[in-house]
PDB file of C-alpha atoms and ligand atoms in Angstrom:
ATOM      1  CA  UNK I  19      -3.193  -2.381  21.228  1.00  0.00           C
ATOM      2  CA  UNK I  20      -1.300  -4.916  19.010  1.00  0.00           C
ATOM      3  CA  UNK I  21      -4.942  -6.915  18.743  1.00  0.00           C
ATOM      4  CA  UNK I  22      -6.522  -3.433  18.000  1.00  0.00           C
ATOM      5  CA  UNK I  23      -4.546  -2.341  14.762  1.00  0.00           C
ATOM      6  CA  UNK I  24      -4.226  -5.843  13.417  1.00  0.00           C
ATOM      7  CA  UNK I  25      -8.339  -5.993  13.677  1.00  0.00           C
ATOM      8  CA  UNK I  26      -8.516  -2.633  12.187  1.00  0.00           C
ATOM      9  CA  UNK I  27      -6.628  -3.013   8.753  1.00  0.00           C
ATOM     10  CA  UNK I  28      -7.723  -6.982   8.692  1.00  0.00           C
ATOM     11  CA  UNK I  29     -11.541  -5.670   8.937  1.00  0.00           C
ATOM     12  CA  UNK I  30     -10.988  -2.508   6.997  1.00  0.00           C
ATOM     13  CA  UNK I  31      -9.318  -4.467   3.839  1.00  0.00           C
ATOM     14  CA  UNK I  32     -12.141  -7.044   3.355  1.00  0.00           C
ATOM     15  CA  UNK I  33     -14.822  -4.459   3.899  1.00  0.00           C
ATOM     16  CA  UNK I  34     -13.385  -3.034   0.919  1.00  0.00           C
ATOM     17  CA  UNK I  35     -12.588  -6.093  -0.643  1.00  0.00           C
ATOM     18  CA  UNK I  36     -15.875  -7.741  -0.300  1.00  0.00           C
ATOM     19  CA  UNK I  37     -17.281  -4.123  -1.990  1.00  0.00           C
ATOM     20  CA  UNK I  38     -15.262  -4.645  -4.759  1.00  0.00           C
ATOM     21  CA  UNK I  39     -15.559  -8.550  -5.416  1.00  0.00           C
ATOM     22  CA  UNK I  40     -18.594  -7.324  -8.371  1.00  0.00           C
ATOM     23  CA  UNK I  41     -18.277  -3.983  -9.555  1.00  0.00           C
ATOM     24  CA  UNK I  42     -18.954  -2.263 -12.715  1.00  0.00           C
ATOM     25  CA  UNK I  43     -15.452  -1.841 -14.276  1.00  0.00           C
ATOM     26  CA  UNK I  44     -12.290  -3.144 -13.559  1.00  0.00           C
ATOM     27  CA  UNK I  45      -8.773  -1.361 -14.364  1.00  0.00           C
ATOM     28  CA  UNK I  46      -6.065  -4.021 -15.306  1.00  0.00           C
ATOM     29  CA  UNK I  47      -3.248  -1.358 -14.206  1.00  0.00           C
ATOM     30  CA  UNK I  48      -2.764   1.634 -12.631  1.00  0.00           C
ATOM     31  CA  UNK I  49      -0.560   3.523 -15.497  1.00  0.00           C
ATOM     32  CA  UNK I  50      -1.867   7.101 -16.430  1.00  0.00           C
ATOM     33  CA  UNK I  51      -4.549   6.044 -18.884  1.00  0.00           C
ATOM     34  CA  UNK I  52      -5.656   3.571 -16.410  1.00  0.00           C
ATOM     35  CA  UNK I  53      -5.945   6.175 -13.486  1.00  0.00           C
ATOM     36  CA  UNK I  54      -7.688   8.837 -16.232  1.00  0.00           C
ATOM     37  CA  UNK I  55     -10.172   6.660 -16.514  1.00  0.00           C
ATOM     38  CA  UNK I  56     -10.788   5.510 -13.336  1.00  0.00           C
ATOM     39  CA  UNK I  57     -11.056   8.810 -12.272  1.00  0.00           C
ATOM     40  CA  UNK I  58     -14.403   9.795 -14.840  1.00  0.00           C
ATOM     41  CA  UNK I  59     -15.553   6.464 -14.021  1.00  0.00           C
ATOM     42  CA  UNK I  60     -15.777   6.667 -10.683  1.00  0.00           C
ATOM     43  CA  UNK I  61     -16.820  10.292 -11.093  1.00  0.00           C
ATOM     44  CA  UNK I  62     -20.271   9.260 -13.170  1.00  0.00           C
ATOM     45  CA  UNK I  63     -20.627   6.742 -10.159  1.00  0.00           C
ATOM     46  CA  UNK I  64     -19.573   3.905 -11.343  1.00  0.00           C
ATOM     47  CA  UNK I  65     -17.820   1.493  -8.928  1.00  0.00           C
ATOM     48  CA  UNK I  66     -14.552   0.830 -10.321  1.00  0.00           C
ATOM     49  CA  UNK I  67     -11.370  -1.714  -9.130  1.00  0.00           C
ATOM     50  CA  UNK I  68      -7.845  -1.155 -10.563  1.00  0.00           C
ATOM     51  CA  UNK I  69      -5.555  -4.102  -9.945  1.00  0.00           C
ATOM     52  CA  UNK I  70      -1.826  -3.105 -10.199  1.00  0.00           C
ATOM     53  CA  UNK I  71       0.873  -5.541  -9.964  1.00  0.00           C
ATOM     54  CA  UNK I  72       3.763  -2.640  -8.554  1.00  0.00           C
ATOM     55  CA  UNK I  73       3.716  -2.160  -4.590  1.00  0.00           C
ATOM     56  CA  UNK I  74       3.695   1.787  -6.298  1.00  0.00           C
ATOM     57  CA  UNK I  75       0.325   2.460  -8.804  1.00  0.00           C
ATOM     58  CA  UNK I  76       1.695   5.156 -11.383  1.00  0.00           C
ATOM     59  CA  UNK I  77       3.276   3.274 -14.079  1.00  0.00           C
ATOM     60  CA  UNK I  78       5.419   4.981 -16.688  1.00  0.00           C
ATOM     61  CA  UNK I  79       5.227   8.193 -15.626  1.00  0.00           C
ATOM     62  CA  UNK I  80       7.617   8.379 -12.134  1.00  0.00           C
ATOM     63  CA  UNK I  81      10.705   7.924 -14.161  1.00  0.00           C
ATOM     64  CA  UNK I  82       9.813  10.943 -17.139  1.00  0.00           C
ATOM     65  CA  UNK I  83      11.996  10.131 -19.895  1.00  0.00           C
ATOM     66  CA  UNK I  84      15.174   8.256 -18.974  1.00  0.00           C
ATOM     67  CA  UNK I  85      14.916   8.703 -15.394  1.00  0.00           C
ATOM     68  CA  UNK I  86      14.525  12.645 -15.653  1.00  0.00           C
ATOM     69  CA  UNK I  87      11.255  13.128 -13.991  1.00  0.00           C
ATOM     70  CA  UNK I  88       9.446  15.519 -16.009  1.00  0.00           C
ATOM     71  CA  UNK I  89       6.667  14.810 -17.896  1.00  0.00           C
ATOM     72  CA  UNK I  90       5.928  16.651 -21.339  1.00  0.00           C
ATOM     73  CA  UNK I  91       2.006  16.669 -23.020  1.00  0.00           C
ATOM     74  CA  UNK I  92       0.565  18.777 -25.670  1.00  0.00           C
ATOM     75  CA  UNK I  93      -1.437  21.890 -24.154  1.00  0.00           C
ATOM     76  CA  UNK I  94      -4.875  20.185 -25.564  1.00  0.00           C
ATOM     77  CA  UNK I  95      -4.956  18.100 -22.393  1.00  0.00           C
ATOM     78  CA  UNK I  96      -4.452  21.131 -20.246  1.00  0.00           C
ATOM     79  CA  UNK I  97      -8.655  20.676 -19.101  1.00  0.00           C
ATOM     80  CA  UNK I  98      -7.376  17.277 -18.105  1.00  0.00           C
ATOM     81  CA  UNK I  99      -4.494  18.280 -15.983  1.00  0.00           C
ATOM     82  CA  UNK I 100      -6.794  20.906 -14.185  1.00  0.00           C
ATOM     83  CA  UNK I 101      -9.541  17.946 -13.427  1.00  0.00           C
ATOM     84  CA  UNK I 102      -6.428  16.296 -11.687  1.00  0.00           C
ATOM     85  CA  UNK I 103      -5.336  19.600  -9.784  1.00  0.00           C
ATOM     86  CA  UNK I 104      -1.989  19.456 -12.062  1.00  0.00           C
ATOM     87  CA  UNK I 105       0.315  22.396 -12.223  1.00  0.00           C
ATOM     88  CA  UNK I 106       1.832  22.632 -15.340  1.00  0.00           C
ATOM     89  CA  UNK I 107       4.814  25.429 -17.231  1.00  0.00           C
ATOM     90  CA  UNK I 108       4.434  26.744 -20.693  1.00  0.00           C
ATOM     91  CA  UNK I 109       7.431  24.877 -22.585  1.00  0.00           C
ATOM     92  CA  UNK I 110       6.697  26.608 -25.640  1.00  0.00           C
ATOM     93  CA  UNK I 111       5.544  25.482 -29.149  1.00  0.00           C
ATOM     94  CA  UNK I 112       1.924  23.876 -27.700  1.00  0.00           C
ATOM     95  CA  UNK I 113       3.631  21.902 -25.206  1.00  0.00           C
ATOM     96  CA  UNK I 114       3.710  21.842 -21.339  1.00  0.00           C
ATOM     97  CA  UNK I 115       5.829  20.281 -18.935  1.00  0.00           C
ATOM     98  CA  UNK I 116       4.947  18.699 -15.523  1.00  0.00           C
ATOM     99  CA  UNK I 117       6.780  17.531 -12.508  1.00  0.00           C
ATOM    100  CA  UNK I 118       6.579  13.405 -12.520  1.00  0.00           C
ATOM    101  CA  UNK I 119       6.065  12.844  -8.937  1.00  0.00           C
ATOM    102  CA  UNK I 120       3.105  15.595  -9.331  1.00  0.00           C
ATOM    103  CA  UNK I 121       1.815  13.659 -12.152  1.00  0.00           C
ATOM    104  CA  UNK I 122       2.015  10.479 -10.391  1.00  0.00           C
ATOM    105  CA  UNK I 123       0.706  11.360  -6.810  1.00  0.00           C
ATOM    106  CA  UNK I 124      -2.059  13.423  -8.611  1.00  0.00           C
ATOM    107  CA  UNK I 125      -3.503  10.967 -10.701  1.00  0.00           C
ATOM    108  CA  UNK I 126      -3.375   8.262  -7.437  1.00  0.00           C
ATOM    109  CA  UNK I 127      -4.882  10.293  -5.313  1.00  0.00           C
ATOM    110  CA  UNK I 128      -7.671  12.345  -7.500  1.00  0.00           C
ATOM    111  CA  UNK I 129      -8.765   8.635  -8.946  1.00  0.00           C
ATOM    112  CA  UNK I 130      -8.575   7.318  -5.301  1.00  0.00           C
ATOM    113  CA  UNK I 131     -11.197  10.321  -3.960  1.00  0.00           C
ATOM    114  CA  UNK I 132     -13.103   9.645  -6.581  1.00  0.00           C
ATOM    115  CA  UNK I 133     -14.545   6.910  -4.878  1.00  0.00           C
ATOM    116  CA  UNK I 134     -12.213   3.933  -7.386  1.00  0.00           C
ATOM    117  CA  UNK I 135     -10.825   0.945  -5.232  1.00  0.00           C
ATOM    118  CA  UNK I 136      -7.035   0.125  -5.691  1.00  0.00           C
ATOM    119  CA  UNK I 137      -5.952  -2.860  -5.040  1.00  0.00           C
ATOM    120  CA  UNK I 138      -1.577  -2.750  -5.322  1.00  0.00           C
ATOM    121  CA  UNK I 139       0.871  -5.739  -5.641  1.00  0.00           C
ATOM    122  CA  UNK I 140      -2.124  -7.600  -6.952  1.00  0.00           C
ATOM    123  CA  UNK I 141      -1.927  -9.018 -10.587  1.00  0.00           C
ATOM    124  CA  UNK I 142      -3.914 -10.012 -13.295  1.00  0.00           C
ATOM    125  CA  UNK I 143      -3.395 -14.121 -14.492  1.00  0.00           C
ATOM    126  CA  UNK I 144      -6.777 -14.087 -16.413  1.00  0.00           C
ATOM    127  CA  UNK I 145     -10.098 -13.375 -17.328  1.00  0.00           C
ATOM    128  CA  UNK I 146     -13.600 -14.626 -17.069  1.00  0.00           C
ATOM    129  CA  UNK I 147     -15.097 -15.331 -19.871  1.00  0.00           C
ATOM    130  CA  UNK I 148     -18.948 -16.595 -20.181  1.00  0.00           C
ATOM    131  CA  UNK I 149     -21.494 -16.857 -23.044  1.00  0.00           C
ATOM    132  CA  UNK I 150     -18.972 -14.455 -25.200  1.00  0.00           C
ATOM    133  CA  UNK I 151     -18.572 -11.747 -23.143  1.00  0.00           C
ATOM    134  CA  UNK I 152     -15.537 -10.855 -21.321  1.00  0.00           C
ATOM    135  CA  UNK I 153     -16.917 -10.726 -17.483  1.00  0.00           C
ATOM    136  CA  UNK I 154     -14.293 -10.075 -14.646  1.00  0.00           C
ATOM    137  CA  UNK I 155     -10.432 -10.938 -14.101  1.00  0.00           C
ATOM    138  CA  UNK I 156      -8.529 -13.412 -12.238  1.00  0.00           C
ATOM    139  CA  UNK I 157      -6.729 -12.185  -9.396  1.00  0.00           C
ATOM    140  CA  UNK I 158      -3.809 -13.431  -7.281  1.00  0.00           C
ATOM    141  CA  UNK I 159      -0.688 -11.278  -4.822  1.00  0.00           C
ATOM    142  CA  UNK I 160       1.977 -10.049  -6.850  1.00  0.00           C
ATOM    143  CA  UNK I 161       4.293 -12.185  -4.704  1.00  0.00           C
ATOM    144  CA  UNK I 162       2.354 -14.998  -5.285  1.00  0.00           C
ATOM    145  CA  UNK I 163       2.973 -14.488  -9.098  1.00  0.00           C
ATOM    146  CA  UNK I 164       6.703 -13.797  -8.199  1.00  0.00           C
ATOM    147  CA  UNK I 165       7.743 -16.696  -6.407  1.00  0.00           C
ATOM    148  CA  UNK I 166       5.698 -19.192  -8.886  1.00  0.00           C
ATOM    149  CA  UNK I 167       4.167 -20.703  -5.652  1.00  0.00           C
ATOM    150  CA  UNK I 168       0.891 -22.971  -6.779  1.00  0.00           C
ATOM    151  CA  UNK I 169      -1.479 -20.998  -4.978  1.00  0.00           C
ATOM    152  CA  UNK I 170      -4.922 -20.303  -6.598  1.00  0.00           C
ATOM    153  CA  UNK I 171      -6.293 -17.208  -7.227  1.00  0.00           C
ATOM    154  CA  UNK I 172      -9.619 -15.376  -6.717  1.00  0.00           C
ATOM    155  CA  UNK I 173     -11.923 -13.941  -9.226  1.00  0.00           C
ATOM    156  CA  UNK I 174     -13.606 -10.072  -8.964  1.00  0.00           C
ATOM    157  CA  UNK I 175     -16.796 -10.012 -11.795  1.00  0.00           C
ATOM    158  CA  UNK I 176     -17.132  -7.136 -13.993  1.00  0.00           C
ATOM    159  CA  UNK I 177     -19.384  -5.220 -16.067  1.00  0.00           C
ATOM    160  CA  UNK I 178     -15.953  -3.683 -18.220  1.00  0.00           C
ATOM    161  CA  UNK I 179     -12.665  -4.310 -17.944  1.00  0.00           C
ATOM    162  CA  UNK I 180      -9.721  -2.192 -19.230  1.00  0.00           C
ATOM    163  CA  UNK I 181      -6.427  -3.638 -20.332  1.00  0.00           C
ATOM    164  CA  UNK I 182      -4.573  -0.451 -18.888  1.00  0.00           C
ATOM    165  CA  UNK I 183      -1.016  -2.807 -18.669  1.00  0.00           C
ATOM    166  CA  UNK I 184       0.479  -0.656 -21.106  1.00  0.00           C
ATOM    167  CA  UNK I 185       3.395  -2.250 -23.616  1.00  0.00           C
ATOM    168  CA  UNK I 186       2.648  -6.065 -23.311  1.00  0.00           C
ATOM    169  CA  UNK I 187      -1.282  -5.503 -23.455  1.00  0.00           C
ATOM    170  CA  UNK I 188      -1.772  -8.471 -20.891  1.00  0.00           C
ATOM    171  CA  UNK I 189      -5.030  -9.036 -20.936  1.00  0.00           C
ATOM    172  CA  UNK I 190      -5.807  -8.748 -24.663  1.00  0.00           C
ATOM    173  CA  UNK I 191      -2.814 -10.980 -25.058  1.00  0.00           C
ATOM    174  CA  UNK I 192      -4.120 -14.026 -22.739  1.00  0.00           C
ATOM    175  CA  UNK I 193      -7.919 -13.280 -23.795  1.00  0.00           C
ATOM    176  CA  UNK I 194      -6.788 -13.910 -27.505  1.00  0.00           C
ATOM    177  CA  UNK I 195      -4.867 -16.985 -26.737  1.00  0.00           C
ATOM    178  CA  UNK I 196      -6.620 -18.662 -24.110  1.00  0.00           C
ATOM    179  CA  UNK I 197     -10.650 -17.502 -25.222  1.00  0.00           C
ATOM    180  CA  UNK I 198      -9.761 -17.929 -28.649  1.00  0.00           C
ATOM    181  CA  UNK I 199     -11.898 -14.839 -29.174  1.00  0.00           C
ATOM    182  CA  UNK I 200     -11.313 -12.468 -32.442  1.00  0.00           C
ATOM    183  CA  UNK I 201     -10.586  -9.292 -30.871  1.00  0.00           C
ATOM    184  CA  UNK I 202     -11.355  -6.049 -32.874  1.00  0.00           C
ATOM    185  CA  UNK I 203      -8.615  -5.743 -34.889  1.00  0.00           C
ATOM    186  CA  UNK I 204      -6.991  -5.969 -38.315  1.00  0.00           C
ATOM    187  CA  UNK I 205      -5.658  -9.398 -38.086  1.00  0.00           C
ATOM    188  CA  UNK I 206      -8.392 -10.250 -34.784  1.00  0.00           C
ATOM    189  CA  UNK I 207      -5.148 -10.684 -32.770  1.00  0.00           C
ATOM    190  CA  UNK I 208      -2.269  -8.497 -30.952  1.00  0.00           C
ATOM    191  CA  UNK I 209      -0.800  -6.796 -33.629  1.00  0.00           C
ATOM    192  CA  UNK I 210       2.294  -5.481 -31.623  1.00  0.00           C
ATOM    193  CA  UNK I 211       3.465  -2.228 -31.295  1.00  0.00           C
ATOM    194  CA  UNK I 212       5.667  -0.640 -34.015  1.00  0.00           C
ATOM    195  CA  UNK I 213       9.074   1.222 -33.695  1.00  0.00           C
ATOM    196  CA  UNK I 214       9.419   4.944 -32.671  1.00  0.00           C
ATOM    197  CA  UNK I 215       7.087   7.791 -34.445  1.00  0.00           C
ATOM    198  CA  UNK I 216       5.927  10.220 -31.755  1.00  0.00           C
ATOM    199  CA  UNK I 217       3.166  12.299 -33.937  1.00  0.00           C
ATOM    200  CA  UNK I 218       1.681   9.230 -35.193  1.00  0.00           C
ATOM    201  CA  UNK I 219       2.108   7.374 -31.910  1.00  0.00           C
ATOM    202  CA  UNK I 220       0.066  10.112 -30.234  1.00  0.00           C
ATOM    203  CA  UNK I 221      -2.593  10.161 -32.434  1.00  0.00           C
ATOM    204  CA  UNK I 222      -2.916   6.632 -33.187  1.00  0.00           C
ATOM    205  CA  UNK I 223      -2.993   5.587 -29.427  1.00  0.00           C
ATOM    206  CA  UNK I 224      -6.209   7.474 -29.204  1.00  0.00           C
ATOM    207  CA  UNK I 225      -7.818   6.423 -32.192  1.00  0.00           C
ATOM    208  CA  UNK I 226      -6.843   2.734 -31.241  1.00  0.00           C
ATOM    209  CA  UNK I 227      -8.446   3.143 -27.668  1.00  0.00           C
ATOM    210  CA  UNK I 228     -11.669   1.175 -28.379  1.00  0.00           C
ATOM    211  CA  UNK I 229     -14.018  -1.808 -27.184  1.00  0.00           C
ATOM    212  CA  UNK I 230     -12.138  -4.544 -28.344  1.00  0.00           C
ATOM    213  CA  UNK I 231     -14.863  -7.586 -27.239  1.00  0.00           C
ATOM    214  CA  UNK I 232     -17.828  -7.455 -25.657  1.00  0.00           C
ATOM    215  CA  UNK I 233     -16.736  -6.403 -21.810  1.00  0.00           C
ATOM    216  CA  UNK I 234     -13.125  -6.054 -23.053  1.00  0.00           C
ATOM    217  CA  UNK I 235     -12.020  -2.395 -23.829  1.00  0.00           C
ATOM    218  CA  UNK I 236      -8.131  -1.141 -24.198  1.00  0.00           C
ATOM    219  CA  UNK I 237      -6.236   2.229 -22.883  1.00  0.00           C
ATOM    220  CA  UNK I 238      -2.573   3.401 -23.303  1.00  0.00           C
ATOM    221  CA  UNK I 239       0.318   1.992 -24.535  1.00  0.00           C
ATOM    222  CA  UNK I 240      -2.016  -1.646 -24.780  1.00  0.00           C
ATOM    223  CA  UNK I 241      -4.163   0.106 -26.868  1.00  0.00           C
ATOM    224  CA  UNK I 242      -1.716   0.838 -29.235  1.00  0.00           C
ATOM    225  CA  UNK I 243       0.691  -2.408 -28.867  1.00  0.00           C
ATOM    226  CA  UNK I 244      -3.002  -4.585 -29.675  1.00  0.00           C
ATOM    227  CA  UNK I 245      -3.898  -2.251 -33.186  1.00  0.00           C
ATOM    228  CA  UNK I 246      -0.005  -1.840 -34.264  1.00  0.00           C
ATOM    229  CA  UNK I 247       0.354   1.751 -33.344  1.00  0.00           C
ATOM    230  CA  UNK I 248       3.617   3.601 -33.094  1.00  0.00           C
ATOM    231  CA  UNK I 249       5.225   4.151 -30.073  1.00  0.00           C
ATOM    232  CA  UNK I 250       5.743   7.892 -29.131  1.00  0.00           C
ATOM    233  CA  UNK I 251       8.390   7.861 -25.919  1.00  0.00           C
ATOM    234  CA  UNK I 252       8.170  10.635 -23.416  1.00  0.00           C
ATOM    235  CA  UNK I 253       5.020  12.295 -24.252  1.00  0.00           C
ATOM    236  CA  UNK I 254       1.385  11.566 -22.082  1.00  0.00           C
ATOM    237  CA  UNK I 255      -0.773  13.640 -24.066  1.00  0.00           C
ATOM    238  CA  UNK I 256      -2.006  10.779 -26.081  1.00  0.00           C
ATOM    239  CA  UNK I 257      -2.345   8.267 -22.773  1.00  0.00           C
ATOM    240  CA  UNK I 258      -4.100  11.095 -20.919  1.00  0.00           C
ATOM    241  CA  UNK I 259      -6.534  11.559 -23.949  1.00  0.00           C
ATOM    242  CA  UNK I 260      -6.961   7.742 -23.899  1.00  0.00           C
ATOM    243  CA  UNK I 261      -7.736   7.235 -20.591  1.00  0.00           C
ATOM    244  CA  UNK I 262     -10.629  10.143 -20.905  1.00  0.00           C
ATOM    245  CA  UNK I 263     -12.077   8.397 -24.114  1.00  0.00           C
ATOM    246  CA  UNK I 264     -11.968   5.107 -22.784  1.00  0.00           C
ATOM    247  CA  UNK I 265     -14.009   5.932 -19.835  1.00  0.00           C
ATOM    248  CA  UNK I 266     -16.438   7.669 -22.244  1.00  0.00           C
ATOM    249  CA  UNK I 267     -16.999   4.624 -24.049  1.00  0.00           C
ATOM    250  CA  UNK I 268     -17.927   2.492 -21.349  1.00  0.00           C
ATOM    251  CA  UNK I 269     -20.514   5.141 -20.028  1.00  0.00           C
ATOM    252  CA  UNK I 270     -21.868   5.044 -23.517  1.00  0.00           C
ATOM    253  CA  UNK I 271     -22.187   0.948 -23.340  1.00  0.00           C
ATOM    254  CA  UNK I 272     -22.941   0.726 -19.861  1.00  0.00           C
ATOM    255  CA  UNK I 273     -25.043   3.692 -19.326  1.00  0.00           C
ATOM    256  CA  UNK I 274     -24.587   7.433 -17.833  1.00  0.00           C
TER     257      UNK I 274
HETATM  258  C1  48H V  11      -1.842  -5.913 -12.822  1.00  0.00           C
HETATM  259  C2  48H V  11      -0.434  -4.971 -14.394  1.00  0.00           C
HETATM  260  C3  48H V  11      -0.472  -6.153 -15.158  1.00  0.00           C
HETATM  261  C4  48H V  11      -1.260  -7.236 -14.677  1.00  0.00           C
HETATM  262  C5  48H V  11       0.823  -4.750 -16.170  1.00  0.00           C
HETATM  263  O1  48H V  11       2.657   1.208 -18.826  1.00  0.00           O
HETATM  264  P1  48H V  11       1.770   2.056 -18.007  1.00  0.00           P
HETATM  265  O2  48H V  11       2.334   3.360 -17.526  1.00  0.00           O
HETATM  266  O3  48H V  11       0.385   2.289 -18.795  1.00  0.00           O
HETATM  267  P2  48H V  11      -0.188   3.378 -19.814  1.00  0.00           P
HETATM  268  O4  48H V  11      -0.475   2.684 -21.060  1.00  0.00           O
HETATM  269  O5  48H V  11      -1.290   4.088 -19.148  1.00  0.00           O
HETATM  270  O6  48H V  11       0.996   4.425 -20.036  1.00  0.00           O
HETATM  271  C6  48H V  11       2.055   4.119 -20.854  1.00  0.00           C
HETATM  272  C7  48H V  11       3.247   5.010 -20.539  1.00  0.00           C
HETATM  273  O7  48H V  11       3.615   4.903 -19.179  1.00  0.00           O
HETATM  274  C8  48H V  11       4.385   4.576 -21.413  1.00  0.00           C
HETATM  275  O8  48H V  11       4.920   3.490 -21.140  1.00  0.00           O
HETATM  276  C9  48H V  11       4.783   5.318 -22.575  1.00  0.00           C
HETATM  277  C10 48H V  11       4.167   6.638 -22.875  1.00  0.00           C
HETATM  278  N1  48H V  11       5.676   4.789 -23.363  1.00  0.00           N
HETATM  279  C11 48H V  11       6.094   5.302 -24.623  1.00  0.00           C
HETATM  280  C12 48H V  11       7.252   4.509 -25.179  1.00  0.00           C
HETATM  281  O9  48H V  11       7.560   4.762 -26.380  1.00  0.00           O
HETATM  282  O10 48H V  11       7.874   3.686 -24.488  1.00  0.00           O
HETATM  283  O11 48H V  11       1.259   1.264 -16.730  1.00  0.00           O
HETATM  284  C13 48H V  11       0.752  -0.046 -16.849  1.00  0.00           C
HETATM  285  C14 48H V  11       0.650  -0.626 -15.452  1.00  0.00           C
HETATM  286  C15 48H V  11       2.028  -0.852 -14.802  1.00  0.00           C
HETATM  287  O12 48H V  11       2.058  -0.196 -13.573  1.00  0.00           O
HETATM  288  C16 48H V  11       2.117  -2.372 -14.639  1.00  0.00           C
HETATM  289  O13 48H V  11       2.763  -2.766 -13.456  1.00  0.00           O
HETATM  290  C17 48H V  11       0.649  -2.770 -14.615  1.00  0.00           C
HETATM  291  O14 48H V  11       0.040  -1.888 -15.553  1.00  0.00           O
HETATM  292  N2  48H V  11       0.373  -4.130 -15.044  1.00  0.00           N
HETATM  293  N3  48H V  11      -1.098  -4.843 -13.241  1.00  0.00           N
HETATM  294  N4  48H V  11      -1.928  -7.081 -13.512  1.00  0.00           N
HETATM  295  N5  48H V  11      -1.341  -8.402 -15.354  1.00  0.00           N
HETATM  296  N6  48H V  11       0.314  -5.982 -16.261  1.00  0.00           N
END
């Protein structure tokens, strides 16, 4: 029996794996704007890998707003919630509240049956870059990353790839610096994210959700830290939005 299981998830994980080492988009982390977009990629048919560093995909959204776990988004994202099976209470004034561990478990699972790969505790150290395009990510175990131990990574080759790390915008950060590539911004760097204005956080994180490079593209909270947006706290509306536009995007570049 004990050879049996051990066979089963050893064979089962590099099937996968091996399906996954070139695909057509990767997801740099499985926040809600990363999921979102998984999801409509992987709907269109695209093959799609998210890499989160957590043991738990979901991001920002388990702990709410300080660790109450509710969720709050404008009601123009209600077609969203109902793509992701969400149920979601009137809260009055245009806005709708959501249970967080709904949110979260929704999002991982409706992304995950849509046919998108997840690979958890595995992080993102770097990118490929060739010829001026960004073309897949460096990849190593979480714990690897942790512990600082010299062990070198592996590489997955992609068509796209989303910085979806939220707040820190890792991989616009490290393709800046170490590609010495002008991104698609004011200043052709990070700009970094700016203090507290929820209704021009919101807007702005859509409006910033763009190809930054050729193969690069942003989502979330990285969107917004790499064009200088606002922050916005406890509200998803904008992250969901982002996540649906930035999938759009690369269907446009890539092809329906
Ligand atoms: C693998 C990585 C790496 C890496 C990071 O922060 P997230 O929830 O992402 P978004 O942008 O979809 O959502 C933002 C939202 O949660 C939020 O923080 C809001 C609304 N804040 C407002 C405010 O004012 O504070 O998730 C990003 C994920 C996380 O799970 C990270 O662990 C993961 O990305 N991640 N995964 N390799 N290098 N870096």
């Amino acid at each position: 029996m004990e050879e049996k299981i051990t066979a089963a998830i050893v064979n089962r994980f590099f099937e996968k794996l091996r399906k996954s080492l070139t695909v057509d988009v990767v997801v740099v982390g499985a926040g809600p704007s990363g999921m979102i977009a998984a999801k409509y990629l992987a709907d269109a048919g695209k093959s799609v890998a998210l890499f989160e560093r957590k043991l738990a995909p979901g991001g920002g959204i388990w702990g709410g707003g300080m660790l109450m776990n509710e969720i709050v988004f404008q009601d123009d994202v209600k077609d969203i919630l109902d793509d992701f099976g969400i149920t979601a209470a009137d809260a009055g004034d245009g806005y709708l509240t959501a249970d967080a561990v709904e949110v979260a478990s929704a999002l991982i699972y409706h992304s995950r049956k849509a046919g998108a790969v997840f690979y958890n505790a595995v992080s993102v150290e770097d990118i490929m870059f060739h010829e001026n395009r960004v073309c897949g990510v460096v990849i190593n175990w979480t714990p690897v990353e942790r512990l600082q131990m010299h062990v070198d990574p592996l590489v997955v080759t992609a068509r796209a790839v989303i910085d979806g790390t939220g707040h820190p915008s890792e991989v616009a950060t490290l393709a800046a610096r170490k590609a010495g590539i002008r991104l698609d911004t004011p200043s052709g760097g990070v700009m970094g994210e700016r203090p507290m204005w929820m209704a021009s956080g919101e807007a702005s994180t859509v409006e910033n959700t763009k190809r930054l490079y050729p193969g690069l593209y942003s989502s979330g909270m990285a969107a917004n830290n790499i064009m200088g947006g606002f922050r916005m706290g406890p509200i998803f509306g904008g992250m969901f939005k982002s996540g649906r536009k930035v999938a759009a995007l690369i269907l446009d570049d890539l092809g329906r």
